[in-house]
Structure formats: structure tokens, C-alpha cells
Amino acid sequence: MTANLISGTELSKSIRTRITLEVKELSQKGVIPGLAVILVGENPASQVYVRNKVKACEEVGFFSSLDAYPASITESELLNHIHALNKNPKIHGILVQLPLPGHIDASRVIEAIDPAKDVDGFHISSAGALVKGLPGYWPCTPFGCMKMLESINFELKGKHAVVIGRSHIVGKPMALMLLDKNATVTICHSATTDLKAITLQADVIVVAVGKINVLTADMVKSGAVVIDVGMNRDEEGKLCGDVDFEGVSKVASYITPVPGGVGPMTITMLLQNTLEAAQKRHIA
Ligand code: GUN
């Protein structure tokens, strides 16, 4: 079997085209969706991520601001800035790029964001809404993975979905979203004893560990769907995911590439959440 590619680049294009049209409609009513992005410190990967987020906002016609602070900013200064953004009517979404420097309590900063502007879906009330199956903003990366599964009309009901990784940003919310669609879900992590025995039972595998070759061909059932959330650099400095793409492509029915897979979908779902935040506030 040679797996079909699920292209995040292509899927993002079509979703962003639709978002652009919805922004035009909103702007005729005098509303421009606005996203505030906050970056603290000089983490090079974070600098690239936030630049891409701001650029994507411009491309779909959003208003966006990028506030870059030195790593020396105090927690209370950062909290004051968030309080101001909470009150700013031009801003519908607030994103604090993680990680934050060690002297700042990231949870306290995230909980300071107005849940109505929590387009990253990291606020405790967004997390609680996801657990309870209530409306709320879903974290963008797992939300993007769900859109990719939807794009191939993958019926999750009754299927065995295995998530490798248990982070707050990807693994845990991913498992809840799959459960919401009636999959039987297993979460695997660093203390899982026989990962291969579990992944071999999976109809869909989502890998979000941050390590090269976590999933190899011998660990995948023929015809399974594989979503690779990883973003690593190999010895030659080339971008690659957590999945042995070449090997697993020969066994899986569908696979997401890296780059061009989940990465662009994360930003697309951020745009979607921000658009929704603007629509909710202005269309009663
Ligand atoms: N750091 C790594 N991924 C993310 C993300 O999706 N959102 C934010 N805010 N920070 C991150």
C-alpha cells in the first residue's frame, strides 16, 4: 500500500479562502477581526511561529498586533498588558506564545485572558468546556488534526484512535476531540510499556511527541490513518516529523507530511477561532 497524502497546505488554502470571504462580509458591517499576539523573549522558534501567525492574519484581512517583550518583563507587567487587551474592543483574540521565561507563571498568564478571547483554547474554562462537550475554543493543533480527518471523511465512530503524547496543547485535547466523535481512545506516553502492541490495534494514530521515528512501519496496522504532529530537525537540519514517513507510507492508507501537514492547519484553526470570536461578539 502507498498511503494517500493529507495535505495541510491544500486544506488550509481552501479554509483560508472561505475565512477571507467571511472577513469581507463582516467588514461590510464595520467589523475587522483582530488578533493580539504576545511574544516574550528571544526564542528563535517562537519568533518564527508568531511571524507566521501575524502574516496569516494579514493575508485573510484581519487586524493583528505583535507585542514583543524582553525576557526581563515581570509577570505583573505582562498581566497588565493582558488586562488592557481584554478591554480593547479592536481585539477579538489574544495569543501568548509559549513557552514563557521561567520566572513567569504561564498558567497565571493564560488564566488572565478573557475566555471570550481565548482563541488558543488554553484557558481553563476552554479546557473545561472541551471535557464537558460544551461550546468553546478548541486548541488549534488538535482542532486542525480533526479537520484533516474530516477532509477524508474518516468515520471515527467505533474506531480505535491512539494518541501518542499527553501534552496540554496537543495530546490531551486531541484525545477528548476523538472521544467526542465516538472513537475508542487510548493515550500513550513515556511510561507506556508496550507501545507497539497498542499502535498495532489502531485505526488512526496521532503522534505528538517531538522525537524523530517514534512511529515506524512495524508499529502500524495496514490501512491505518497516521497524523504526524511532530516538528523536528534531522542530522542534516531537514524538517521532519515524529513518524518514519517513508516506511509508514507503505503501510498506512493516509498520512500527513512534515512540512505541509499539521503545521499550516494550526495557524488556520487559529484564524478560524479568531473569526468566530469576532462573529460572536458582533452578531448577537
Ligand atoms: N507554543 C507551541 N505551540 C503553541 C501554540 O499552539 N500556541 C501558543 N500560544 N504557543 C505555542
Short mmCIF file of C-alpha atoms and ligand atoms in Angstrom, two decimals:
data_model
loop_
_atom_site.label_atom_id
_atom_site.label_comp_id
_atom_site.label_asym_id
_atom_site.label_seq_id
_atom_site.Cartn_x
_atom_site.Cartn_y
_atom_site.Cartn_z
CA MET A 1 0.00 0.00 0.00
CA THR A 2 1.17 3.52 -0.70
CA ALA A 3 -0.56 6.00 1.55
CA ASN A 4 -2.51 8.98 0.27
CA LEU A 5 -1.25 12.33 1.50
CA ILE A 6 -3.46 14.60 3.57
CA SER A 7 -2.03 17.98 2.62
CA GLY A 8 -2.39 20.60 5.33
CA THR A 9 -1.18 23.17 2.83
CA GLU A 10 -4.04 22.43 0.41
CA LEU A 11 -6.72 22.07 3.08
CA SER A 12 -5.54 25.32 4.71
CA LYS A 13 -5.81 27.13 1.40
CA SER A 14 -9.46 26.21 0.97
CA ILE A 15 -10.36 27.02 4.58
CA ARG A 16 -8.48 30.35 4.43
CA THR A 17 -10.29 31.26 1.19
CA ARG A 18 -13.60 30.75 2.99
CA ILE A 19 -12.36 32.74 6.02
CA THR A 20 -11.29 35.62 3.72
CA LEU A 21 -14.84 35.76 2.29
CA GLU A 22 -16.36 35.78 5.77
CA VAL A 23 -13.99 38.59 6.80
CA LYS A 24 -15.20 40.63 3.79
CA GLU A 25 -18.81 40.12 4.88
CA LEU A 26 -18.00 41.15 8.45
CA SER A 27 -16.04 44.19 7.32
CA GLN A 28 -19.10 45.41 5.41
CA LYS A 29 -20.75 45.57 8.84
CA GLY A 30 -17.79 47.58 10.13
CA VAL A 31 -16.11 44.72 11.98
CA ILE A 32 -12.50 43.64 11.38
CA PRO A 33 -11.44 40.53 13.33
CA GLY A 34 -8.41 41.42 15.48
CA LEU A 35 -5.76 39.15 16.96
CA ALA A 36 -3.15 40.26 19.50
CA VAL A 37 -0.02 38.12 19.60
CA ILE A 38 2.34 38.37 22.57
CA LEU A 39 5.91 37.16 22.41
CA VAL A 40 8.25 37.22 25.40
CA GLY A 41 11.98 36.70 24.98
CA GLU A 42 14.12 35.67 22.04
CA ASN A 43 13.25 32.00 21.43
CA PRO A 44 14.05 31.65 17.68
CA ALA A 45 11.35 29.02 17.02
CA SER A 46 8.74 31.17 18.77
CA GLN A 47 9.83 34.19 16.70
CA VAL A 48 9.18 32.23 13.50
CA TYR A 49 5.81 30.93 14.75
CA VAL A 50 4.50 34.37 15.74
CA ARG A 51 5.70 35.96 12.49
CA ASN A 52 3.82 33.28 10.56
CA LYS A 53 0.69 33.85 12.64
CA VAL A 54 0.74 37.62 12.07
CA LYS A 55 1.39 37.12 8.32
CA ALA A 56 -1.55 34.70 8.07
CA CYS A 57 -3.79 37.29 9.77
CA GLU A 58 -2.81 39.91 7.21
CA GLU A 59 -3.48 37.51 4.34
CA VAL A 60 -7.09 36.89 5.37
CA GLY A 61 -7.78 40.56 6.15
CA PHE A 62 -7.59 40.52 9.96
CA PHE A 63 -6.19 43.29 12.09
CA SER A 64 -3.26 41.98 14.11
CA SER A 65 -0.72 43.31 16.58
CA LEU A 66 2.53 41.76 17.66
CA ASP A 67 3.81 42.81 21.06
CA ALA A 68 7.34 41.55 21.62
CA TYR A 69 8.71 41.96 25.14
CA PRO A 70 12.18 41.28 26.50
CA ALA A 71 12.60 38.16 28.66
CA SER A 72 13.12 40.52 31.60
CA ILE A 73 9.46 41.64 31.65
CA THR A 74 7.83 40.95 35.01
CA GLU A 75 4.76 38.80 35.41
CA SER A 76 2.70 41.73 36.67
CA GLU A 77 3.70 43.89 33.67
CA LEU A 78 2.61 41.10 31.36
CA LEU A 79 -0.67 40.65 33.27
CA ASN A 80 -1.37 44.38 32.99
CA HIS A 81 -0.87 44.17 29.25
CA ILE A 82 -3.33 41.29 29.01
CA HIS A 83 -5.90 43.17 31.09
CA ALA A 84 -5.63 46.07 28.62
CA LEU A 85 -6.10 43.72 25.64
CA ASN A 86 -9.13 42.16 27.35
CA LYS A 87 -10.73 45.62 27.33
CA ASN A 88 -9.61 46.59 23.82
CA PRO A 89 -12.67 46.41 21.51
CA LYS A 90 -10.48 46.04 18.39
CA ILE A 91 -9.06 42.78 19.74
CA HIS A 92 -11.16 39.61 19.50
CA GLY A 93 -8.41 37.07 20.16
CA ILE A 94 -5.33 37.05 22.41
CA LEU A 95 -2.46 34.62 21.96
CA VAL A 96 0.50 34.36 24.30
CA GLN A 97 3.22 32.37 22.57
CA LEU A 98 4.59 29.60 24.78
CA PRO A 99 7.00 28.83 26.34
CA LEU A 100 7.36 31.83 28.64
CA PRO A 101 10.56 32.54 30.61
CA GLY A 102 10.88 30.56 33.86
CA HIS A 103 10.15 33.47 36.21
CA ILE A 104 6.66 33.91 34.73
CA ASP A 105 3.84 31.57 35.74
CA ALA A 106 2.36 30.60 32.35
CA SER A 107 -0.88 29.32 33.91
CA ARG A 108 -1.49 32.63 35.67
CA VAL A 109 -0.90 34.50 32.40
CA ILE A 110 -3.23 32.27 30.39
CA GLU A 111 -5.97 32.39 33.04
CA ALA A 112 -5.80 36.21 32.84
CA ILE A 113 -7.05 36.12 29.24
CA ASP A 114 -10.78 36.78 28.87
CA PRO A 115 -12.17 33.30 27.92
CA ALA A 116 -14.18 35.01 25.15
CA LYS A 117 -10.81 35.99 23.59
CA ASP A 118 -9.02 32.70 24.30
CA VAL A 119 -8.59 31.72 20.64
CA ASP A 120 -5.67 29.40 21.51
CA GLY A 121 -8.08 27.35 23.66
CA PHE A 122 -5.64 27.10 26.57
CA HIS A 123 -7.74 28.82 29.26
CA ILE A 124 -9.03 26.52 31.98
CA SER A 125 -12.63 27.35 31.02
CA SER A 126 -11.92 26.38 27.37
CA ALA A 127 -10.35 23.13 28.59
CA GLY A 128 -13.34 22.51 30.87
CA ALA A 129 -15.78 23.15 28.02
CA LEU A 130 -13.94 20.59 25.87
CA VAL A 131 -14.08 18.00 28.68
CA LYS A 132 -17.82 18.57 29.13
CA GLY A 133 -18.61 18.71 25.39
CA LEU A 134 -19.79 22.33 25.66
CA PRO A 135 -19.14 25.10 23.10
CA GLY A 136 -15.75 26.76 23.50
CA TYR A 137 -12.49 27.34 21.67
CA TRP A 138 -10.55 24.19 20.87
CA PRO A 139 -6.73 24.23 20.89
CA CYS A 140 -5.63 24.88 17.32
CA THR A 141 -3.30 21.94 16.65
CA PRO A 142 -5.65 19.09 17.62
CA PHE A 143 -8.54 21.04 16.07
CA GLY A 144 -6.54 21.09 12.82
CA CYS A 145 -5.95 17.33 13.07
CA MET A 146 -9.71 16.80 13.39
CA LYS A 147 -10.28 18.91 10.27
CA MET A 148 -7.76 16.75 8.40
CA LEU A 149 -9.65 13.59 9.39
CA GLU A 150 -12.92 15.26 8.38
CA SER A 151 -11.41 16.17 4.98
CA ILE A 152 -11.03 12.47 4.11
CA ASN A 153 -14.49 11.68 5.51
CA PHE A 154 -12.95 9.41 8.11
CA GLU A 155 -15.74 8.00 10.29
CA LEU A 156 -14.38 7.93 13.84
CA LYS A 157 -17.41 6.28 15.46
CA GLY A 158 -16.39 2.89 16.85
CA LYS A 159 -12.80 3.17 15.60
CA HIS A 160 -9.75 2.76 17.79
CA ALA A 161 -7.78 6.01 17.93
CA VAL A 162 -4.36 6.01 19.56
CA VAL A 163 -2.78 9.29 20.63
CA ILE A 164 0.93 9.24 21.44
CA GLY A 165 1.75 12.16 23.72
CA ARG A 166 -0.20 13.72 26.60
CA SER A 167 0.61 17.44 26.49
CA HIS A 168 -2.00 20.05 27.41
CA ILE A 169 -1.54 21.63 23.98
CA VAL A 170 -1.97 18.53 21.80
CA GLY A 171 -2.26 15.03 23.29
CA LYS A 172 -4.93 15.52 25.95
CA PRO A 173 -7.27 17.79 23.96
CA MET A 174 -6.75 15.55 20.90
CA ALA A 175 -7.96 12.51 22.85
CA LEU A 176 -11.06 14.42 24.03
CA MET A 177 -11.92 15.57 20.50
CA LEU A 178 -11.62 11.99 19.18
CA LEU A 179 -13.78 10.78 22.08
CA ASP A 180 -16.34 13.46 21.24
CA LYS A 181 -16.66 11.79 17.81
CA ASN A 182 -17.26 8.40 19.48
CA ALA A 183 -13.87 6.83 18.84
CA THR A 184 -12.42 4.42 21.39
CA VAL A 185 -9.35 6.33 22.52
CA THR A 186 -6.06 5.19 24.01
CA ILE A 187 -3.47 7.73 25.18
CA CYS A 188 0.13 6.52 25.16
CA HIS A 189 3.05 8.34 26.75
CA SER A 190 6.60 7.99 28.01
CA ALA A 191 5.59 5.42 30.67
CA THR A 192 3.60 3.21 28.25
CA THR A 193 5.18 -0.25 28.42
CA ASP A 194 4.39 -1.84 25.04
CA LEU A 195 3.66 0.98 22.61
CA LYS A 196 3.82 -1.24 19.52
CA ALA A 197 1.19 -3.68 20.87
CA ILE A 198 -1.20 -0.73 21.23
CA THR A 199 -0.45 1.12 17.99
CA LEU A 200 -0.89 -2.11 16.01
CA GLN A 201 -4.56 -2.12 17.09
CA ALA A 202 -5.15 1.45 15.94
CA ASP A 203 -7.33 2.59 13.04
CA VAL A 204 -5.98 6.11 13.47
CA ILE A 205 -2.76 7.20 15.17
CA VAL A 206 -1.90 10.76 16.16
CA VAL A 207 1.75 11.21 17.08
CA ALA A 208 2.67 14.29 19.14
CA VAL A 209 5.88 13.57 20.99
CA GLY A 210 8.58 15.79 19.46
CA LYS A 211 11.06 12.99 18.68
CA ILE A 212 12.16 11.50 15.37
CA ASN A 213 10.97 7.97 14.41
CA VAL A 214 8.59 7.43 17.33
CA LEU A 215 6.32 5.55 14.90
CA THR A 216 7.81 3.09 12.41
CA ALA A 217 6.18 0.84 9.78
CA ASP A 218 6.24 -2.29 12.00
CA MET A 219 4.03 -0.46 14.53
CA VAL A 220 1.20 0.36 12.11
CA LYS A 221 -1.75 -1.81 11.03
CA SER A 222 -2.26 -1.98 7.27
CA GLY A 223 -4.67 0.76 6.17
CA ALA A 224 -4.43 2.87 9.33
CA VAL A 225 -4.56 6.68 9.13
CA VAL A 226 -1.49 8.44 10.55
CA ILE A 227 -1.37 12.08 11.66
CA ASP A 228 2.10 13.43 12.44
CA VAL A 229 2.16 16.48 14.74
CA GLY A 230 5.94 16.38 15.25
CA MET A 231 8.26 19.13 14.06
CA ASN A 232 11.92 18.12 14.37
CA ARG A 233 15.21 18.61 12.54
CA ASP A 234 17.21 15.58 11.43
CA GLU A 235 21.03 15.33 11.44
CA GLU A 236 21.16 17.26 8.15
CA GLY A 237 18.96 20.01 9.55
CA LYS A 238 15.96 18.96 7.45
CA LEU A 239 12.45 19.42 8.92
CA CYS A 240 10.82 16.12 9.79
CA GLY A 241 8.03 14.79 11.97
CA ASP A 242 7.78 12.08 14.64
CA VAL A 243 6.84 9.42 12.08
CA ASP A 244 9.17 7.45 9.82
CA PHE A 245 7.36 8.87 6.80
CA GLU A 246 8.93 6.66 4.14
CA GLY A 247 8.34 3.39 5.98
CA VAL A 248 4.88 4.19 7.35
CA SER A 249 3.68 5.46 3.93
CA LYS A 250 3.97 1.87 2.67
CA VAL A 251 1.54 0.59 5.33
CA ALA A 252 -0.90 3.42 6.09
CA SER A 253 -3.91 4.39 3.93
CA TYR A 254 -3.47 8.12 4.68
CA ILE A 255 -0.58 10.06 6.17
CA THR A 256 0.20 13.73 6.82
CA PRO A 257 3.57 15.07 5.60
CA VAL A 258 6.05 17.26 7.51
CA PRO A 259 6.34 20.03 6.46
CA GLY A 260 3.00 20.84 4.82
CA GLY A 261 0.81 18.78 7.15
CA VAL A 262 -0.43 19.71 10.61
CA GLY A 263 1.75 22.88 10.81
CA PRO A 264 -0.28 25.07 8.43
CA MET A 265 -3.51 23.70 9.93
CA THR A 266 -2.59 25.01 13.40
CA ILE A 267 -2.47 28.57 12.09
CA THR A 268 -5.61 28.07 10.01
CA MET A 269 -7.59 26.98 13.07
CA LEU A 270 -6.26 30.00 14.97
CA LEU A 271 -7.72 32.17 12.20
CA GLN A 272 -10.99 30.22 12.40
CA ASN A 273 -11.23 30.69 16.19
CA THR A 274 -10.46 34.42 15.89
CA LEU A 275 -13.07 34.86 13.16
CA GLU A 276 -15.61 33.09 15.36
CA ALA A 277 -14.71 35.30 18.34
CA ALA A 278 -15.37 38.39 16.20
CA GLN A 279 -18.62 36.98 14.83
CA LYS A 280 -19.87 36.02 18.30
CA ARG A 281 -19.19 39.46 19.73
CA HIS A 282 -20.76 41.43 16.89
CA ILE A 283 -23.58 39.21 15.62
CA ALA A 284 -25.90 38.70 18.54
N1 GUN B 1 3.87 27.01 21.58
C1 GUN B 1 3.86 25.88 20.86
N2 GUN B 1 2.66 25.70 20.26
C2 GUN B 1 1.90 26.74 20.62
C3 GUN B 1 0.57 27.13 20.31
O1 GUN B 1 -0.19 26.46 19.60
N3 GUN B 1 0.14 28.29 20.88
C4 GUN B 1 0.94 29.02 21.69
N4 GUN B 1 0.43 30.13 22.20
N5 GUN B 1 2.17 28.70 21.98
C5 GUN B 1 2.65 27.57 21.45
#
